[in-house]
Amino acid sequence: MAVPKKKTSKSKRDMRRAHDFLTAPGISICPQCKELKQPHRVCESCGSYKGKDVVETE
């Protein structure tokens, strides 16, 4: 079984974890109602996708 010879310093440990962070989801604007929405998804406020009404909303 492999055992490290030296203690890994905090700097080396944190540099290894430098890319382990969360990224914010992409956001676009609905061309019909101008609300924020995720790209390639049906707009939650007006129910349209690619200029067509897909889902009925109140």
mmCIF file of C-alpha atoms in Angstrom, residues 5-45:
data_model
loop_
_atom_site.group_PDB
_atom_site.id
_atom_site.type_symbol
_atom_site.label_atom_id
_atom_site.label_comp_id
_atom_site.label_asym_id
_atom_site.label_seq_id
_atom_site.Cartn_x
_atom_site.Cartn_y
_atom_site.Cartn_z
ATOM 1 C CA LYS A 5 6.859 10.074 2.635
ATOM 2 C CA LYS A 6 6.285 13.753 3.386
ATOM 3 C CA LYS A 7 3.298 15.755 4.584
ATOM 4 C CA THR A 8 1.549 17.622 1.802
ATOM 5 C CA SER A 9 1.688 21.337 2.530
ATOM 6 C CA LYS A 10 -1.427 23.492 2.645
ATOM 7 C CA SER A 11 -0.219 25.344 -0.422
ATOM 8 C CA LYS A 12 0.161 22.185 -2.518
ATOM 9 C CA ARG A 13 -3.178 20.832 -1.286
ATOM 10 C CA ASP A 14 -4.989 24.072 -2.137
ATOM 11 C CA MET A 15 -3.321 24.352 -5.556
ATOM 12 C CA ARG A 16 -4.586 20.874 -6.372
ATOM 13 C CA ARG A 17 -8.120 21.939 -5.422
ATOM 14 C CA ALA A 18 -7.965 25.236 -7.323
ATOM 15 C CA HIS A 19 -10.277 24.015 -10.109
ATOM 16 C CA ASP A 20 -12.875 22.476 -7.765
ATOM 17 C CA PHE A 21 -15.352 25.332 -7.732
ATOM 18 C CA LEU A 22 -18.940 25.832 -8.854
ATOM 19 C CA THR A 23 -19.724 27.741 -12.017
ATOM 20 C CA ALA A 24 -22.852 29.827 -12.462
ATOM 21 C CA PRO A 25 -25.378 28.508 -15.002
ATOM 22 C CA GLY A 26 -25.661 30.288 -18.317
ATOM 23 C CA ILE A 27 -28.466 32.838 -18.566
ATOM 24 C CA SER A 28 -30.070 34.363 -21.644
ATOM 25 C CA ILE A 29 -33.002 36.696 -22.244
ATOM 26 C CA CYS A 30 -36.319 35.489 -23.645
ATOM 27 C CA PRO A 31 -36.981 37.337 -26.928
ATOM 28 C CA GLN A 32 -40.759 37.473 -26.310
ATOM 29 C CA CYS A 33 -41.185 38.480 -22.648
ATOM 30 C CA LYS A 34 -37.614 39.737 -21.946
ATOM 31 C CA GLU A 35 -37.340 37.612 -18.781
ATOM 32 C CA LEU A 36 -34.175 35.736 -17.789
ATOM 33 C CA LYS A 37 -34.092 32.046 -18.737
ATOM 34 C CA GLN A 38 -31.622 29.225 -19.298
ATOM 35 C CA PRO A 39 -30.568 28.773 -22.926
ATOM 36 C CA HIS A 40 -32.117 25.913 -24.950
ATOM 37 C CA ARG A 41 -35.018 25.597 -22.515
ATOM 38 C CA VAL A 42 -38.666 26.642 -22.462
ATOM 39 C CA CYS A 43 -39.219 30.060 -20.880
ATOM 40 C CA GLU A 44 -40.882 29.599 -17.490
ATOM 41 C CA SER A 45 -42.724 32.908 -17.556
#
